[in-house]
Each structure stands twice: as C-alpha cells, then as structure tokens.
PDB file of N, CA and C in Angstrom:
ATOM      1  N   MET I 220      34.704 -37.472-149.713  1.00 64.00           N
ATOM      2  CA  MET I 220      35.768 -36.296-150.732  1.00 64.00           C
ATOM      3  C   MET I 220      35.187 -35.649-151.722  1.00 64.00           C
ATOM      4  N   LYS I 221      35.611 -34.915-152.064  1.00 72.00           N
ATOM      5  CA  LYS I 221      35.645 -33.935-152.975  1.00 72.00           C
ATOM      6  C   LYS I 221      35.368 -34.298-154.334  1.00 72.00           C
ATOM      7  N   PRO I 222      34.528 -33.930-155.263  1.00 71.00           N
ATOM      8  CA  PRO I 222      34.458 -34.326-156.238  1.00 71.00           C
ATOM      9  C   PRO I 222      35.646 -34.323-157.254  1.00 71.00           C
ATOM     10  N   ILE I 223      35.699 -34.834-158.385  1.00 72.00           N
ATOM     11  CA  ILE I 223      36.898 -34.965-159.129  1.00 72.00           C
ATOM     12  C   ILE I 223      36.067 -34.142-160.032  1.00 72.00           C
ATOM     13  N   ASN I 224      37.375 -32.806-160.313  1.00 69.00           N
ATOM     14  CA  ASN I 224      37.148 -31.579-161.459  1.00 69.00           C
ATOM     15  C   ASN I 224      37.659 -31.951-162.852  1.00 69.00           C
ATOM     16  N   ASP I 225      36.982 -31.145-164.008  1.00 67.00           N
ATOM     17  CA  ASP I 225      37.548 -31.458-165.242  1.00 67.00           C
ATOM     18  C   ASP I 225      39.360 -31.034-165.324  1.00 67.00           C
ATOM     19  N   GLY I 226      39.747 -30.262-164.734  1.00 68.00           N
ATOM     20  CA  GLY I 226      41.420 -30.042-164.504  1.00 68.00           C
ATOM     21  C   GLY I 226      41.687 -31.174-164.265  1.00 68.00           C
ATOM     22  N   HIS I 227      41.420 -32.398-163.156  1.00 64.00           N
ATOM     23  CA  HIS I 227      42.145 -33.341-163.241  1.00 64.00           C
ATOM     24  C   HIS I 227      42.211 -34.602-164.181  1.00 64.00           C
ATOM     25  N   VAL I 228      41.567 -34.637-165.278  1.00 70.00           N
ATOM     26  CA  VAL I 228      41.644 -35.478-166.381  1.00 70.00           C
ATOM     27  C   VAL I 228      41.108 -34.855-167.486  1.00 70.00           C
ATOM     28  N   ALA I 229      41.860 -33.651-167.631  1.00 71.00           N
ATOM     29  CA  ALA I 229      42.031 -32.811-168.965  1.00 71.00           C
ATOM     30  C   ALA I 229      42.392 -33.175-170.190  1.00 71.00           C
ATOM     31  N   LYS I 230      43.652 -34.091-170.061  1.00 84.00           N
ATOM     32  CA  LYS I 230      43.994 -34.368-171.308  1.00 84.00           C
ATOM     33  C   LYS I 230      44.389 -35.876-171.058  1.00 84.00           C
ATOM     34  N   PRO I 231      44.366 -36.489-171.931  1.00 87.00           N
ATOM     35  CA  PRO I 231      45.415 -38.195-172.073  1.00 87.00           C
ATOM     36  C   PRO I 231      46.454 -38.310-171.007  1.00 87.00           C
ATOM     37  N   GLY I 232      46.532 -39.530-170.403  1.00 86.00           N
ATOM     38  CA  GLY I 232      47.831 -39.532-169.361  1.00 86.00           C
ATOM     39  C   GLY I 232      47.592 -38.705-167.940  1.00 86.00           C
ATOM     40  N   LEU I 233      46.559 -38.280-167.722  1.00 90.00           N
ATOM     41  CA  LEU I 233      46.327 -38.064-166.343  1.00 90.00           C
ATOM     42  C   LEU I 233      45.109 -38.332-166.236  1.00 90.00           C
ATOM     43  N   ALA I 234      45.155 -39.227-164.433  1.00 91.00           N
ATOM     44  CA  ALA I 234      44.303 -39.869-164.250  1.00 91.00           C
ATOM     45  C   ALA I 234      44.146 -39.710-162.759  1.00 91.00           C
ATOM     46  N   VAL I 235      42.863 -39.908-161.824  1.00 90.00           N
ATOM     47  CA  VAL I 235      42.858 -39.549-160.361  1.00 90.00           C
ATOM     48  C   VAL I 235      42.585 -41.065-160.155  1.00 90.00           C
ATOM     49  N   VAL I 236      43.463 -41.884-159.095  1.00 92.00           N
ATOM     50  CA  VAL I 236      42.950 -42.960-158.550  1.00 92.00           C
ATOM     51  C   VAL I 236      42.625 -42.763-157.357  1.00 92.00           C
ATOM     52  N   GLU I 237      41.579 -43.542-156.841  1.00 93.00           N
ATOM     53  CA  GLU I 237      41.152 -43.590-155.494  1.00 93.00           C
ATOM     54  C   GLU I 237      41.149 -45.020-155.151  1.00 93.00           C
ATOM     55  N   VAL I 238      42.034 -45.044-153.614  1.00 95.00           N
ATOM     56  CA  VAL I 238      42.400 -46.562-153.390  1.00 95.00           C
ATOM     57  C   VAL I 238      41.545 -46.696-152.055  1.00 95.00           C
ATOM     58  N   ALA I 239      40.901 -48.146-152.055  1.00 96.00           N
ATOM     59  CA  ALA I 239      39.951 -48.182-150.779  1.00 96.00           C
ATOM     60  C   ALA I 239      40.535 -49.363-150.299  1.00 96.00           C
ATOM     61  N   ALA I 240      41.260 -49.346-148.885  1.00 97.00           N
ATOM     62  CA  ALA I 240      41.655 -50.681-148.159  1.00 97.00           C
ATOM     63  C   ALA I 240      41.549 -50.391-146.688  1.00 97.00           C
ATOM     64  N   ALA I 241      41.922 -51.484-146.474  1.00 97.00           N
ATOM     65  CA  ALA I 241      41.425 -51.955-145.028  1.00 97.00           C
ATOM     66  C   ALA I 241      42.227 -51.039-143.759  1.00 97.00           C
ATOM     67  N   ASP I 242      43.388 -50.756-144.209  1.00 97.00           N
ATOM     68  CA  ASP I 242      43.738 -49.585-143.289  1.00 97.00           C
ATOM     69  C   ASP I 242      45.177 -48.728-143.904  1.00 97.00           C
ATOM     70  N   ASP I 243      45.524 -47.713-143.166  1.00 97.00           N
ATOM     71  CA  ASP I 243      46.176 -46.662-143.829  1.00 97.00           C
ATOM     72  C   ASP I 243      47.535 -46.804-144.484  1.00 97.00           C
ATOM     73  N   GLU I 244      48.118 -47.860-143.996  1.00 97.00           N
ATOM     74  CA  GLU I 244      49.690 -48.503-143.984  1.00 97.00           C
ATOM     75  C   GLU I 244      49.398 -49.287-145.751  1.00 97.00           C
ATOM     76  N   THR I 245      48.285 -49.833-145.774  1.00 97.00           N
ATOM     77  CA  THR I 245      47.869 -50.959-147.114  1.00 97.00           C
ATOM     78  C   THR I 245      47.327 -49.576-148.060  1.00 97.00           C
ATOM     79  N   ALA I 246      47.228 -48.811-148.213  1.00 97.00           N
ATOM     80  CA  ALA I 246      46.486 -47.617-149.078  1.00 97.00           C
ATOM     81  C   ALA I 246      47.651 -46.516-149.311  1.00 97.00           C
ATOM     82  N   PHE I 247      48.699 -46.379-147.956  1.00 97.00           N
ATOM     83  CA  PHE I 247      49.756 -45.370-148.645  1.00 97.00           C
ATOM     84  C   PHE I 247      50.842 -46.587-149.660  1.00 97.00           C
ATOM     85  N   ALA I 248      50.710 -47.812-149.116  1.00 97.00           N
ATOM     86  CA  ALA I 248      51.709 -48.758-149.673  1.00 97.00           C
ATOM     87  C   ALA I 248      51.096 -48.706-151.245  1.00 97.00           C
ATOM     88  N   ILE I 249      50.115 -48.498-151.183  1.00 96.00           N
ATOM     89  CA  ILE I 249      49.665 -48.663-153.318  1.00 96.00           C
ATOM     90  C   ILE I 249      49.952 -47.188-153.555  1.00 96.00           C
ATOM     91  N   GLN I 250      49.716 -46.085-152.887  1.00 96.00           N
ATOM     92  CA  GLN I 250      50.219 -45.143-153.404  1.00 96.00           C
ATOM     93  C   GLN I 250      51.660 -45.010-153.566  1.00 96.00           C
ATOM     94  N   GLU I 251      52.528 -45.440-152.816  1.00 95.00           N
ATOM     95  CA  GLU I 251      53.885 -45.702-153.290  1.00 95.00           C
ATOM     96  C   GLU I 251      54.699 -46.667-154.297  1.00 95.00           C
ATOM     97  N   LEU I 252      53.791 -47.683-154.697  1.00 95.00           N
ATOM     98  CA  LEU I 252      53.677 -48.332-155.735  1.00 95.00           C
ATOM     99  C   LEU I 252      53.355 -47.390-157.499  1.00 95.00           C
ATOM    100  N   LEU I 253      52.209 -46.998-157.222  1.00 94.00           N
ATOM    101  CA  LEU I 253      51.947 -45.789-158.225  1.00 94.00           C
ATOM    102  C   LEU I 253      52.946 -45.006-158.564  1.00 94.00           C
ATOM    103  N   ALA I 254      53.465 -44.401-157.542  1.00 93.00           N
ATOM    104  CA  ALA I 254      54.835 -43.461-157.217  1.00 93.00           C
ATOM    105  C   ALA I 254      55.955 -43.699-157.753  1.00 93.00           C
ATOM    106  N   THR I 255      56.474 -45.145-158.178  1.00 93.00           N
ATOM    107  CA  THR I 255      57.989 -45.937-158.688  1.00 93.00           C
ATOM    108  C   THR I 255      57.629 -45.397-160.367  1.00 93.00           C
ATOM    109  N   ARG I 256      56.581 -45.791-160.680  1.00 92.00           N
ATOM    110  CA  ARG I 256      56.256 -45.514-162.039  1.00 92.00           C
ATOM    111  C   ARG I 256      55.931 -44.557-162.926  1.00 92.00           C
ATOM    112  N   TRP I 257      55.159 -43.225-161.994  1.00 92.00           N
ATOM    113  CA  TRP I 257      54.709 -42.273-162.755  1.00 92.00           C
ATOM    114  C   TRP I 257      54.693 -41.278-161.504  1.00 92.00           C
ATOM    115  N   ALA I 258      54.581 -40.294-162.168  1.00 92.00           N
ATOM    116  CA  ALA I 258      54.518 -39.005-161.413  1.00 92.00           C
ATOM    117  C   ALA I 258      53.130 -38.917-160.750  1.00 92.00           C
ATOM    118  N   ILE I 259      53.025 -38.577-159.524  1.00 93.00           N
ATOM    119  CA  ILE I 259      51.812 -37.992-158.627  1.00 93.00           C
ATOM    120  C   ILE I 259      51.857 -37.013-158.240  1.00 93.00           C
ATOM    121  N   ALA I 260      50.494 -36.675-157.641  1.00 92.00           N
ATOM    122  CA  ALA I 260      51.042 -35.826-156.306  1.00 92.00           C
ATOM    123  C   ALA I 260      50.069 -36.414-155.653  1.00 92.00           C
ATOM    124  N   PRO I 261      50.982 -37.218-154.738  1.00 91.00           N
ATOM    125  CA  PRO I 261      50.413 -37.996-153.640  1.00 91.00           C
ATOM    126  C   PRO I 261      49.469 -37.217-152.276  1.00 91.00           C
ATOM    127  N   ALA I 262      48.481 -38.374-151.956  1.00 93.00           N
ATOM    128  CA  ALA I 262      47.847 -37.725-150.828  1.00 93.00           C
ATOM    129  C   ALA I 262      48.912 -37.921-149.662  1.00 93.00           C
ATOM    130  N   ASP I 263      48.432 -37.045-148.245  1.00 95.00           N
ATOM    131  CA  ASP I 263      49.019 -37.165-146.956  1.00 95.00           C
ATOM    132  C   ASP I 263      48.313 -37.636-145.662  1.00 95.00           C
ATOM    133  N   ARG I 264      47.143 -38.116-146.323  1.00 95.00           N
ATOM    134  CA  ARG I 264      46.118 -38.798-145.273  1.00 95.00           C
ATOM    135  C   ARG I 264      45.114 -39.377-145.899  1.00 95.00           C
ATOM    136  N   THR I 265      44.235 -40.133-145.370  1.00 97.00           N
ATOM    137  CA  THR I 265      43.236 -41.396-145.782  1.00 97.00           C
ATOM    138  C   THR I 265      42.179 -40.698-145.204  1.00 97.00           C
ATOM    139  N   THR I 266      41.189 -41.085-145.291  1.00 94.00           N
ATOM    140  CA  THR I 266      39.856 -40.412-145.441  1.00 94.00           C
ATOM    141  C   THR I 266      38.807 -41.877-144.684  1.00 94.00           C
ATOM    142  N   HIS I 267      37.970 -41.665-143.804  1.00 94.00           N
ATOM    143  CA  HIS I 267      37.044 -42.589-143.257  1.00 94.00           C
ATOM    144  C   HIS I 267      35.903 -42.207-143.437  1.00 94.00           C
ATOM    145  N   GLU I 268      34.625 -42.647-144.042  1.00 90.00           N
ATOM    146  CA  GLU I 268      33.189 -42.524-144.132  1.00 90.00           C
ATOM    147  C   GLU I 268      33.048 -43.213-143.082  1.00 90.00           C
ATOM    148  N   PRO I 269      31.969 -42.885-142.086  1.00 93.00           N
ATOM    149  CA  PRO I 269      31.142 -43.356-140.939  1.00 93.00           C
ATOM    150  C   PRO I 269      30.460 -44.137-141.276  1.00 93.00           C
ATOM    151  N   GLY I 270      30.691 -46.152-141.169  1.00 94.00           N
ATOM    152  CA  GLY I 270      29.838 -46.658-141.533  1.00 94.00           C
ATOM    153  C   GLY I 270      30.365 -47.286-142.803  1.00 94.00           C
ATOM    154  N   GLU I 271      31.049 -46.747-143.324  1.00 92.00           N
ATOM    155  CA  GLU I 271      32.068 -47.978-144.564  1.00 92.00           C
ATOM    156  C   GLU I 271      33.054 -48.504-143.444  1.00 92.00           C
ATOM    157  N   PRO I 272      33.513 -49.645-144.465  1.00 93.00           N
ATOM    158  CA  PRO I 272      34.413 -50.330-144.131  1.00 93.00           C
ATOM    159  C   PRO I 272      35.763 -49.355-144.434  1.00 93.00           C
ATOM    160  N   GLY I 273      36.993 -49.947-144.130  1.00 96.00           N
ATOM    161  CA  GLY I 273      38.322 -49.579-144.315  1.00 96.00           C
ATOM    162  C   GLY I 273      38.424 -47.883-144.636  1.00 96.00           C
ATOM    163  N   VAL I 274      39.469 -47.451-145.248  1.00 97.00           N
ATOM    164  CA  VAL I 274      39.869 -46.143-145.151  1.00 97.00           C
ATOM    165  C   VAL I 274      39.967 -45.669-147.234  1.00 97.00           C
ATOM    166  N   ARG I 275      39.897 -44.621-147.487  1.00 96.00           N
ATOM    167  CA  ARG I 275      39.730 -43.897-148.709  1.00 96.00           C
ATOM    168  C   ARG I 275      41.247 -43.176-149.070  1.00 96.00           C
ATOM    169  N   LEU I 276      41.878 -43.359-150.054  1.00 96.00           N
ATOM    170  CA  LEU I 276      43.121 -42.312-150.362  1.00 96.00           C
ATOM    171  C   LEU I 276      42.907 -41.960-151.824  1.00 96.00           C
ATOM    172  N   ARG I 277      43.182 -40.775-152.378  1.00 93.00           N
ATOM    173  CA  ARG I 277      43.189 -40.326-153.755  1.00 93.00           C
ATOM    174  C   ARG I 277      44.182 -39.661-154.200  1.00 93.00           C
ATOM    175  N   CYS I 278      44.710 -40.120-155.142  1.00 92.00           N
ATOM    176  CA  CYS I 278      45.950 -39.732-155.554  1.00 92.00           C
ATOM    177  C   CYS I 278      45.787 -39.226-157.072  1.00 92.00           C
ATOM    178  N   TYR I 279      46.442 -38.218-157.606  1.00 91.00           N
ATOM    179  CA  TYR I 279      46.332 -37.547-159.440  1.00 91.00           C
ATOM    180  C   TYR I 279      47.762 -38.068-159.799  1.00 91.00           C
ATOM    181  N   VAL I 280      47.558 -38.718-161.285  1.00 91.00           N
ATOM    182  CA  VAL I 280      48.808 -39.804-161.434  1.00 91.00           C
ATOM    183  C   VAL I 280      48.617 -38.881-163.059  1.00 91.00           C
ATOM    184  N   ASP I 281      50.107 -38.337-163.193  1.00 90.00           N
ATOM    185  CA  ASP I 281      50.405 -38.329-164.611  1.00 90.00           C
ATOM    186  C   ASP I 281      50.872 -39.017-165.355  1.00 90.00           C
ATOM    187  N   MET I 282      50.426 -39.788-166.194  1.00 87.00           N
ATOM    188  CA  MET I 282      51.324 -40.788-166.904  1.00 87.00           C
ATOM    189  C   MET I 282      52.605 -40.170-167.922  1.00 87.00           C
ATOM    190  N   GLN I 283      52.423 -39.177-168.075  1.00 87.00           N
ATOM    191  CA  GLN I 283      52.950 -38.411-169.214  1.00 87.00           C
ATOM    192  C   GLN I 283      54.591 -38.008-168.441  1.00 87.00           C
ATOM    193  N   GLN I 284      54.601 -38.331-167.181  1.00 81.00           N
ATOM    194  CA  GLN I 284      55.889 -37.714-166.554  1.00 81.00           C
ATOM    195  C   GLN I 284      56.382 -38.636-165.906  1.00 81.00           C
ATOM    196  N   GLN I 285      57.911 -38.974-165.724  1.00 75.00           N
ATOM    197  CA  GLN I 285      58.654 -39.664-164.699  1.00 75.00           C
ATOM    198  C   GLN I 285      58.626 -39.830-163.432  1.00 75.00           C
ATOM    199  N   PRO I 286      58.483 -40.267-162.386  1.00 73.00           N
ATOM    200  CA  PRO I 286      59.038 -40.109-161.448  1.00 73.00           C
ATOM    201  C   PRO I 286      60.217 -39.301-160.576  1.00 73.00           C
ATOM    202  N   GLU I 287      60.010 -38.475-159.719  1.00 70.00           N
ATOM    203  CA  GLU I 287      60.882 -37.871-159.548  1.00 70.00           C
ATOM    204  C   GLU I 287      61.899 -38.539-158.643  1.00 70.00           C
ATOM    205  N   ALA I 288      63.285 -38.295-158.770  1.00 63.00           N
ATOM    206  CA  ALA I 288      64.204 -39.371-158.134  1.00 63.00           C
ATOM    207  C   ALA I 288      64.436 -39.043-157.300  1.00 63.00           C
TER     208      ALA I 288
END
C-alpha cells in the first residue's frame, strides 16, 4: 500500500483505517459498517501481499461529516 500522507490526517476527525481480513467479503463488510457511521472515501478493491495471510483494505474516514444517505 502507498504511504499515508499528511493530508489524510491533517486535522482532528480525519483518520485512515486499514483493515486486515481473511477475505474480500469480510474486509468490505467492515468498510460498510464504518460507512454507516461516518463519511468515508471507500476502497473499491483489496490488496494481497505475497507471503502474507488474507487481504488488506484502506479507507479514509471523516468523523466530522455524516454519511451520505
């Protein structure tokens, strides 16, 4: 995954969430749970590092904004 840059966490309420899960379905379910509470910039795919277990997903959360309806 690309490094997290300063803009991703430039002010209180912004966060980067990285999910490690056994499979895509689980990773996207966690992302969906986050989206019910806060505004997020969702990931559209997971990544898999060779030699590492499972998959990873990164999404960006803005806790100051409500999720879109």
